[in-house]
Each structure stands twice: as structure tokens, then as C-alpha cells.
């Protein structure tokens, strides 16, 4: 586990793209170094019909940043009288994180979204100071990210339908967290399509 | 700016986490890894303008976080910046500079000069005493000709005929030093830039994947995204598609999303009806 602040509480999240669908998944462990305190701490938050963000890192900052971002997005929706687009959400998040460049929040983030009119998919990742990434096929953050990168690259293929996408995301996450002691204790996968969001709780090793 | 409930973003940096972070560090906790771009960027002047090239790898420690990052940032139609060092600093500082230059251009009603962009970013970085880790190369063509300037985080600059920067900068620079000559043709310059980047993408482990190149002259901007893919992926040997039902699911919850009706069209059939037969 180490003394690294980002692995103090553990946790991991993964996002993958499909054809007109995106999946975002996270584990459910909340721990304090080697002790597991809770097994229902999901790290995925919804900001719009089709926009989700996952935060991994120090748990207090996961909660603070998700709520601060909610504040900003709520004001945006009230002022603009329209729903948030994934790119806008991503820019708001990276601005929030970069504002604290010299006293950063200890969270890495994943932003996923779908445009319901065009079916265009968005997956972005950010480090803890808001480094901007391009729209990628696969992204993962958290303590088990190194293991999940490998599995994700293996299972990912372009233009998957929602069932294939769900299987690929779930297997990459479950097998990755099995090799990391700081994450696990179940998983949740959100598959976002134009007309529906399917939330599935996965059966995983409870250790 | 307190960190209390009603927080309106006012612009600029916010320091409300600093005390907490200092406390954590003094308790022996290590700070997390920030994305560093770990890069090779190079720029070469030639007869008509400049050729700029960058690799496309973004690393956090030794993990490749992103294989296809564009490290060439637009500052103005005639001025571009290449960024090495901390990814977040390069992205945000160039974006900030871009908006300042746009306002300046509208204000002065003239095309912005490279020297102006360099002076502005240099003074800004000096204010932060090197804490903003942006190693930039500012490149452009304006009324006074084509220019390349290298800018360091502490605010030092140098205007040079060619420059390479980043972790793979030394490798690239040695290739360019060997073959650079004044007033090259566009093809010679592009080939030199490509060879310089190729040398560092293959030797430096923090640079790799693709070589992105822009050619900027008074008249045009040619973008080659990518100019060459150095890290070619081989095809997967097997099909790893997982069958539906592989993963055991404890519960499923489907939330339907309400559609907003944007448009409604009613089409009536206009074909001739066959008369009914009454037998």
C-alpha cells in the first residue's frame, strides 16, 4: 500500500467506450490503509442524464470534489437552462482541480458521457491537478489502475455493443482488483446508452 | 477565499487546501504522482517558416496514461506553443495565454507578434518562481519574420534558429545539430524534424507513439496528425470477446431516460386506394 496519499483509502475506477454506449465501473471498498471500514463506498456520481464522473483517491477529497462540482453544475443548469454536455463537465472539473494547483485535491477523475442525439461517446481522464486528456477509448484511475490498464487493453475492441462492453469492463475490473489489496469488495458497473442506463452490481471476491 | 459552503469561482489560484496538505506531508505521507508530459518537442526554422514536431506520449511515473496526446497548443493563428513538463501547467498556461493574446489582438487590431507572446508568458512564469512546471517552445510567423523561442519555468528565454526540449530533447538536438543549415527547403526541414523525433521516440522511454508535425508559414498552416506512427501496434493474436453472461451479476437496475420530443412529423399515405370489392 505504501505511504502514498492516493492509496490511503484505496479504490479504483474504469471507463470504456463502445458503439453509442459507454461503461463506467468502480469497486466498493472504503478503507483506512490496511483496515476495511465499509463495503458500500461507490465512487461514481451522476451530473446529467448521460454524464457521469468517477473519483478515486483520498476519500474525503472524493466527497468534497464531487459535491463542489455538483454545486457548479447545478448553477450552470440554472443559468443556462439546459443540461450539461460531457465536454463542458470535463472542462469544469479540470478548472476546479487546476485552481488548486498549489494545494491540490488528492483525487484522479474519470469523466464519461454520451450525446443522445448523435450517439457520440466521451471518455476523459484527469490527474489530480487537472491535466487534460483527449477523448480516449479506455481509461482507469486508482490503486489497481496499473493492473486494469493491461486487462482493459486486452478486452477492449472498437465498436462493441452494450452487452460486450459490459462484459469487457466487468472482467477487466474484477480481475484487476483481485490483485490489489486496497480495492475490491464488490463492484458496480453503469452502462450508459442513448435511452437507458443499466446499473449492475457484480459478484466479486469479498476480501 | 474561505472553503465554506457558498463558493463562487473567482478566477486564479486558490490556496485553501495548502495547510491541510502541509500537515499531511509533515506526517510522512508521500504526495501522489502528477502527470508529467515527459516528452520530446522540437522546432526548426527553414526558408519560408517553421516546422514544429512533438511526440504523443503522456506518462505518470512509468505508466503510459495517454498514447495520443496533442502537445501542440494554438496561441494565435500565427503562433503555436509546444509544451513539456507538467501536463496540467502546459495545458492551462497556454490556454490562458491564448485568451490574453486574442484580447490583445482585438484591442490593437493587428496580428500578434511572437515576441509579445514570449514576453507575456515569461513574465507570468517568473511571478511563480518556477513552481509552474511548463517548459514551452513558442513558435510563430509574424510581420518581422519567423521565430522560435524556448521558455523555461523560471522565466528565462532564448530565441534560436532551432530548439528541442523535453526528456528526449538532447537526443533530438544532436540529430538537428548535425544536419541543420540556414534556409533549408520545406522537405529538408520536415525530414530533419522527423529524424530528430524518431531518434528520441525510439531511445527515450518517456517519449513515443506518434510524431505530430505542423508546418507554419506566412501563408499557410499544414497539420500532419500524425506525420508518422512510430509505435505501431501489432494486431491481437486472438479474439478475446467475452460471451454474454460471463460476469456474475447480483442485481440489475435499468433507469429509462425521458426523451424530449424535438420534432413531430405525421406522414399520410397518398397512394390510390383500391376500391373495396363487395362480393
JSON list of C-alpha atoms in Angstrom, two decimals, chain B residues 106-238:
[
{"chain": "B", "resi": 106, "resn": "UNK", "atom": "CA", "xyz": [-8.76, 42.63, -30.86]},
{"chain": "B", "resi": 107, "resn": "UNK", "atom": "CA", "xyz": [-7.53, 45.60, -28.88]},
{"chain": "B", "resi": 108, "resn": "UNK", "atom": "CA", "xyz": [-4.57, 46.53, -31.06]},
{"chain": "B", "resi": 109, "resn": "UNK", "atom": "CA", "xyz": [-6.26, 45.48, -34.33]},
{"chain": "B", "resi": 110, "resn": "UNK", "atom": "CA", "xyz": [-3.05, 43.82, -35.52]},
{"chain": "B", "resi": 111, "resn": "UNK", "atom": "CA", "xyz": [-1.71, 40.32, -35.79]},
{"chain": "B", "resi": 112, "resn": "UNK", "atom": "CA", "xyz": [0.02, 39.38, -32.53]},
{"chain": "B", "resi": 113, "resn": "UNK", "atom": "CA", "xyz": [3.82, 39.05, -32.59]},
{"chain": "B", "resi": 114, "resn": "UNK", "atom": "CA", "xyz": [5.82, 36.12, -31.28]},
{"chain": "B", "resi": 115, "resn": "UNK", "atom": "CA", "xyz": [7.92, 38.41, -29.11]},
{"chain": "B", "resi": 116, "resn": "UNK", "atom": "CA", "xyz": [4.77, 39.65, -27.37]},
{"chain": "B", "resi": 117, "resn": "UNK", "atom": "CA", "xyz": [3.60, 36.12, -26.56]},
{"chain": "B", "resi": 118, "resn": "UNK", "atom": "CA", "xyz": [7.05, 35.19, -25.27]},
{"chain": "B", "resi": 119, "resn": "UNK", "atom": "CA", "xyz": [7.34, 38.32, -23.09]},
{"chain": "B", "resi": 120, "resn": "UNK", "atom": "CA", "xyz": [3.89, 37.77, -21.59]},
{"chain": "B", "resi": 121, "resn": "UNK", "atom": "CA", "xyz": [4.45, 34.11, -20.69]},
{"chain": "B", "resi": 122, "resn": "UNK", "atom": "CA", "xyz": [7.95, 34.78, -19.42]},
{"chain": "B", "resi": 123, "resn": "UNK", "atom": "CA", "xyz": [6.76, 37.48, -17.02]},
{"chain": "B", "resi": 124, "resn": "UNK", "atom": "CA", "xyz": [3.88, 35.29, -15.87]},
{"chain": "B", "resi": 125, "resn": "UNK", "atom": "CA", "xyz": [6.11, 32.27, -15.14]},
{"chain": "B", "resi": 126, "resn": "UNK", "atom": "CA", "xyz": [8.67, 34.42, -13.34]},
{"chain": "B", "resi": 127, "resn": "UNK", "atom": "CA", "xyz": [5.97, 35.56, -10.94]},
{"chain": "B", "resi": 128, "resn": "UNK", "atom": "CA", "xyz": [5.50, 31.94, -9.88]},
{"chain": "B", "resi": 129, "resn": "UNK", "atom": "CA", "xyz": [9.25, 31.44, -9.39]},
{"chain": "B", "resi": 130, "resn": "UNK", "atom": "CA", "xyz": [9.44, 28.17, -11.32]},
{"chain": "B", "resi": 131, "resn": "UNK", "atom": "CA", "xyz": [6.65, 26.38, -9.49]},
{"chain": "B", "resi": 132, "resn": "UNK", "atom": "CA", "xyz": [4.64, 26.15, -12.72]},
{"chain": "B", "resi": 133, "resn": "UNK", "atom": "CA", "xyz": [6.46, 23.34, -14.49]},
{"chain": "B", "resi": 134, "resn": "UNK", "atom": "CA", "xyz": [5.94, 24.49, -18.07]},
{"chain": "B", "resi": 135, "resn": "UNK", "atom": "CA", "xyz": [8.89, 24.09, -20.45]},
{"chain": "B", "resi": 136, "resn": "UNK", "atom": "CA", "xyz": [7.50, 25.74, -23.57]},
{"chain": "B", "resi": 137, "resn": "UNK", "atom": "CA", "xyz": [8.66, 26.34, -27.10]},
{"chain": "B", "resi": 138, "resn": "UNK", "atom": "CA", "xyz": [6.81, 29.31, -28.64]},
{"chain": "B", "resi": 139, "resn": "UNK", "atom": "CA", "xyz": [6.87, 29.30, -32.42]},
{"chain": "B", "resi": 140, "resn": "UNK", "atom": "CA", "xyz": [5.37, 31.66, -34.94]},
{"chain": "B", "resi": 141, "resn": "UNK", "atom": "CA", "xyz": [5.47, 33.74, -38.07]},
{"chain": "B", "resi": 142, "resn": "UNK", "atom": "CA", "xyz": [4.65, 37.44, -37.89]},
{"chain": "B", "resi": 143, "resn": "UNK", "atom": "CA", "xyz": [5.48, 40.70, -39.70]},
{"chain": "B", "resi": 144, "resn": "UNK", "atom": "CA", "xyz": [9.07, 40.58, -38.50]},
{"chain": "B", "resi": 145, "resn": "UNK", "atom": "CA", "xyz": [9.66, 37.04, -39.79]},
{"chain": "B", "resi": 146, "resn": "UNK", "atom": "CA", "xyz": [9.61, 33.54, -38.32]},
{"chain": "B", "resi": 147, "resn": "UNK", "atom": "CA", "xyz": [10.78, 32.99, -34.75]},
{"chain": "B", "resi": 148, "resn": "UNK", "atom": "CA", "xyz": [11.37, 30.18, -32.28]},
{"chain": "B", "resi": 149, "resn": "UNK", "atom": "CA", "xyz": [11.78, 30.84, -28.57]},
{"chain": "B", "resi": 150, "resn": "UNK", "atom": "CA", "xyz": [12.32, 28.45, -25.73]},
{"chain": "B", "resi": 151, "resn": "UNK", "atom": "CA", "xyz": [10.84, 29.38, -22.35]},
{"chain": "B", "resi": 152, "resn": "UNK", "atom": "CA", "xyz": [11.85, 27.78, -19.05]},
{"chain": "B", "resi": 153, "resn": "UNK", "atom": "CA", "xyz": [9.70, 27.57, -15.88]},
{"chain": "B", "resi": 154, "resn": "UNK", "atom": "CA", "xyz": [11.72, 30.24, -14.06]},
{"chain": "B", "resi": 155, "resn": "UNK", "atom": "CA", "xyz": [11.15, 32.68, -16.88]},
{"chain": "B", "resi": 156, "resn": "UNK", "atom": "CA", "xyz": [14.36, 32.53, -18.91]},
{"chain": "B", "resi": 157, "resn": "UNK", "atom": "CA", "xyz": [14.00, 32.62, -22.68]},
{"chain": "B", "resi": 158, "resn": "UNK", "atom": "CA", "xyz": [16.21, 32.19, -25.72]},
{"chain": "B", "resi": 159, "resn": "UNK", "atom": "CA", "xyz": [15.43, 32.97, -29.36]},
{"chain": "B", "resi": 160, "resn": "UNK", "atom": "CA", "xyz": [17.14, 30.35, -31.53]},
{"chain": "B", "resi": 161, "resn": "UNK", "atom": "CA", "xyz": [17.06, 29.04, -35.11]},
{"chain": "B", "resi": 162, "resn": "UNK", "atom": "CA", "xyz": [16.23, 25.56, -33.84]},
{"chain": "B", "resi": 163, "resn": "UNK", "atom": "CA", "xyz": [15.46, 24.06, -30.48]},
{"chain": "B", "resi": 164, "resn": "UNK", "atom": "CA", "xyz": [14.43, 20.75, -28.90]},
{"chain": "B", "resi": 165, "resn": "UNK", "atom": "CA", "xyz": [13.15, 20.25, -25.39]},
{"chain": "B", "resi": 166, "resn": "UNK", "atom": "CA", "xyz": [11.76, 17.66, -23.03]},
{"chain": "B", "resi": 167, "resn": "UNK", "atom": "CA", "xyz": [13.23, 14.44, -21.72]},
{"chain": "B", "resi": 168, "resn": "UNK", "atom": "CA", "xyz": [14.12, 13.37, -25.26]},
{"chain": "B", "resi": 169, "resn": "UNK", "atom": "CA", "xyz": [15.34, 16.85, -26.14]},
{"chain": "B", "resi": 170, "resn": "UNK", "atom": "CA", "xyz": [19.06, 16.07, -26.03]},
{"chain": "B", "resi": 171, "resn": "UNK", "atom": "CA", "xyz": [18.70, 13.17, -28.43]},
{"chain": "B", "resi": 172, "resn": "UNK", "atom": "CA", "xyz": [16.71, 15.26, -30.90]},
{"chain": "B", "resi": 173, "resn": "UNK", "atom": "CA", "xyz": [19.08, 18.19, -30.56]},
{"chain": "B", "resi": 174, "resn": "UNK", "atom": "CA", "xyz": [22.09, 16.09, -31.51]},
{"chain": "B", "resi": 175, "resn": "UNK", "atom": "CA", "xyz": [20.38, 14.98, -34.74]},
{"chain": "B", "resi": 176, "resn": "UNK", "atom": "CA", "xyz": [19.40, 18.57, -35.57]},
{"chain": "B", "resi": 177, "resn": "UNK", "atom": "CA", "xyz": [22.87, 19.98, -34.71]},
{"chain": "B", "resi": 178, "resn": "UNK", "atom": "CA", "xyz": [24.38, 17.55, -37.14]},
{"chain": "B", "resi": 179, "resn": "UNK", "atom": "CA", "xyz": [22.28, 18.41, -40.18]},
{"chain": "B", "resi": 180, "resn": "UNK", "atom": "CA", "xyz": [20.83, 21.89, -39.67]},
{"chain": "B", "resi": 181, "resn": "UNK", "atom": "CA", "xyz": [21.69, 24.55, -42.25]},
{"chain": "B", "resi": 182, "resn": "UNK", "atom": "CA", "xyz": [20.26, 28.00, -42.90]},
{"chain": "B", "resi": 183, "resn": "UNK", "atom": "CA", "xyz": [17.48, 28.37, -45.50]},
{"chain": "B", "resi": 184, "resn": "UNK", "atom": "CA", "xyz": [16.57, 24.72, -45.91]},
{"chain": "B", "resi": 185, "resn": "UNK", "atom": "CA", "xyz": [13.68, 23.74, -48.13]},
{"chain": "B", "resi": 186, "resn": "UNK", "atom": "CA", "xyz": [10.40, 22.60, -46.60]},
{"chain": "B", "resi": 187, "resn": "UNK", "atom": "CA", "xyz": [11.06, 18.96, -47.46]},
{"chain": "B", "resi": 188, "resn": "UNK", "atom": "CA", "xyz": [14.54, 19.03, -45.92]},
{"chain": "B", "resi": 189, "resn": "UNK", "atom": "CA", "xyz": [13.18, 20.68, -42.76]},
{"chain": "B", "resi": 190, "resn": "UNK", "atom": "CA", "xyz": [10.35, 18.18, -42.41]},
{"chain": "B", "resi": 191, "resn": "UNK", "atom": "CA", "xyz": [12.70, 15.27, -42.91]},
{"chain": "B", "resi": 192, "resn": "UNK", "atom": "CA", "xyz": [15.12, 16.66, -40.31]},
{"chain": "B", "resi": 193, "resn": "UNK", "atom": "CA", "xyz": [12.35, 17.20, -37.78]},
{"chain": "B", "resi": 194, "resn": "UNK", "atom": "CA", "xyz": [11.05, 13.69, -38.40]},
{"chain": "B", "resi": 195, "resn": "UNK", "atom": "CA", "xyz": [14.50, 12.15, -37.97]},
{"chain": "B", "resi": 196, "resn": "UNK", "atom": "CA", "xyz": [15.12, 14.12, -34.79]},
{"chain": "B", "resi": 197, "resn": "UNK", "atom": "CA", "xyz": [11.83, 12.99, -33.27]},
{"chain": "B", "resi": 198, "resn": "UNK", "atom": "CA", "xyz": [12.34, 9.44, -34.46]},
{"chain": "B", "resi": 199, "resn": "UNK", "atom": "CA", "xyz": [15.67, 9.28, -32.66]},
{"chain": "B", "resi": 200, "resn": "UNK", "atom": "CA", "xyz": [14.16, 10.35, -29.35]},
{"chain": "B", "resi": 201, "resn": "UNK", "atom": "CA", "xyz": [10.89, 8.41, -29.57]},
{"chain": "B", "resi": 202, "resn": "UNK", "atom": "CA", "xyz": [12.93, 5.26, -30.04]},
{"chain": "B", "resi": 203, "resn": "UNK", "atom": "CA", "xyz": [15.51, 5.96, -27.34]},
{"chain": "B", "resi": 204, "resn": "UNK", "atom": "CA", "xyz": [13.73, 7.96, -24.62]},
{"chain": "B", "resi": 205, "resn": "UNK", "atom": "CA", "xyz": [11.21, 5.91, -22.71]},
{"chain": "B", "resi": 206, "resn": "UNK", "atom": "CA", "xyz": [9.09, 8.92, -21.82]},
{"chain": "B", "resi": 207, "resn": "UNK", "atom": "CA", "xyz": [8.57, 9.78, -25.50]},
{"chain": "B", "resi": 208, "resn": "UNK", "atom": "CA", "xyz": [6.93, 7.65, -28.10]},
{"chain": "B", "resi": 209, "resn": "UNK", "atom": "CA", "xyz": [3.95, 6.59, -30.17]},
{"chain": "B", "resi": 210, "resn": "UNK", "atom": "CA", "xyz": [3.42, 9.17, -32.85]},
{"chain": "B", "resi": 211, "resn": "UNK", "atom": "CA", "xyz": [5.20, 12.11, -34.39]},
{"chain": "B", "resi": 212, "resn": "UNK", "atom": "CA", "xyz": [2.81, 15.05, -34.82]},
{"chain": "B", "resi": 213, "resn": "UNK", "atom": "CA", "xyz": [4.02, 17.86, -37.06]},
{"chain": "B", "resi": 214, "resn": "UNK", "atom": "CA", "xyz": [2.87, 21.34, -38.09]},
{"chain": "B", "resi": 215, "resn": "UNK", "atom": "CA", "xyz": [4.40, 23.44, -40.85]},
{"chain": "B", "resi": 216, "resn": "UNK", "atom": "CA", "xyz": [3.77, 27.15, -40.34]},
{"chain": "B", "resi": 217, "resn": "UNK", "atom": "CA", "xyz": [4.49, 29.88, -42.87]},
{"chain": "B", "resi": 218, "resn": "UNK", "atom": "CA", "xyz": [3.10, 33.35, -43.53]},
{"chain": "B", "resi": 219, "resn": "UNK", "atom": "CA", "xyz": [0.53, 31.89, -45.92]},
{"chain": "B", "resi": 220, "resn": "UNK", "atom": "CA", "xyz": [-0.39, 28.53, -44.55]},
{"chain": "B", "resi": 221, "resn": "UNK", "atom": "CA", "xyz": [-0.52, 26.05, -41.69]},
{"chain": "B", "resi": 222, "resn": "UNK", "atom": "CA", "xyz": [-0.16, 22.38, -42.61]},
{"chain": "B", "resi": 223, "resn": "UNK", "atom": "CA", "xyz": [-1.09, 19.90, -39.93]},
{"chain": "B", "resi": 224, "resn": "UNK", "atom": "CA", "xyz": [0.19, 16.33, -40.00]},
{"chain": "B", "resi": 225, "resn": "UNK", "atom": "CA", "xyz": [-1.61, 14.47, -37.27]},
{"chain": "B", "resi": 226, "resn": "UNK", "atom": "CA", "xyz": [0.28, 12.18, -37.25]},
{"chain": "B", "resi": 227, "resn": "UNK", "atom": "CA", "xyz": [3.23, 12.65, -39.55]},
{"chain": "B", "resi": 228, "resn": "UNK", "atom": "CA", "xyz": [4.41, 9.18, -38.67]},
{"chain": "B", "resi": 229, "resn": "UNK", "atom": "CA", "xyz": [3.31, 6.46, -36.29]},
{"chain": "B", "resi": 230, "resn": "UNK", "atom": "CA", "xyz": [6.47, 5.20, -34.65]},
{"chain": "B", "resi": 231, "resn": "UNK", "atom": "CA", "xyz": [4.86, 2.87, -32.14]},
{"chain": "B", "resi": 232, "resn": "UNK", "atom": "CA", "xyz": [2.81, 0.67, -34.42]},
{"chain": "B", "resi": 233, "resn": "UNK", "atom": "CA", "xyz": [0.53, -1.69, -32.56]},
{"chain": "B", "resi": 234, "resn": "UNK", "atom": "CA", "xyz": [0.50, -5.26, -33.75]},
{"chain": "B", "resi": 235, "resn": "UNK", "atom": "CA", "xyz": [-2.89, -6.92, -34.13]},
{"chain": "B", "resi": 236, "resn": "UNK", "atom": "CA", "xyz": [-4.21, -9.07, -31.34]},
{"chain": "B", "resi": 237, "resn": "UNK", "atom": "CA", "xyz": [-3.36, -12.72, -31.85]},
{"chain": "B", "resi": 238, "resn": "UNK", "atom": "CA", "xyz": [-6.70, -13.92, -30.56]}
]
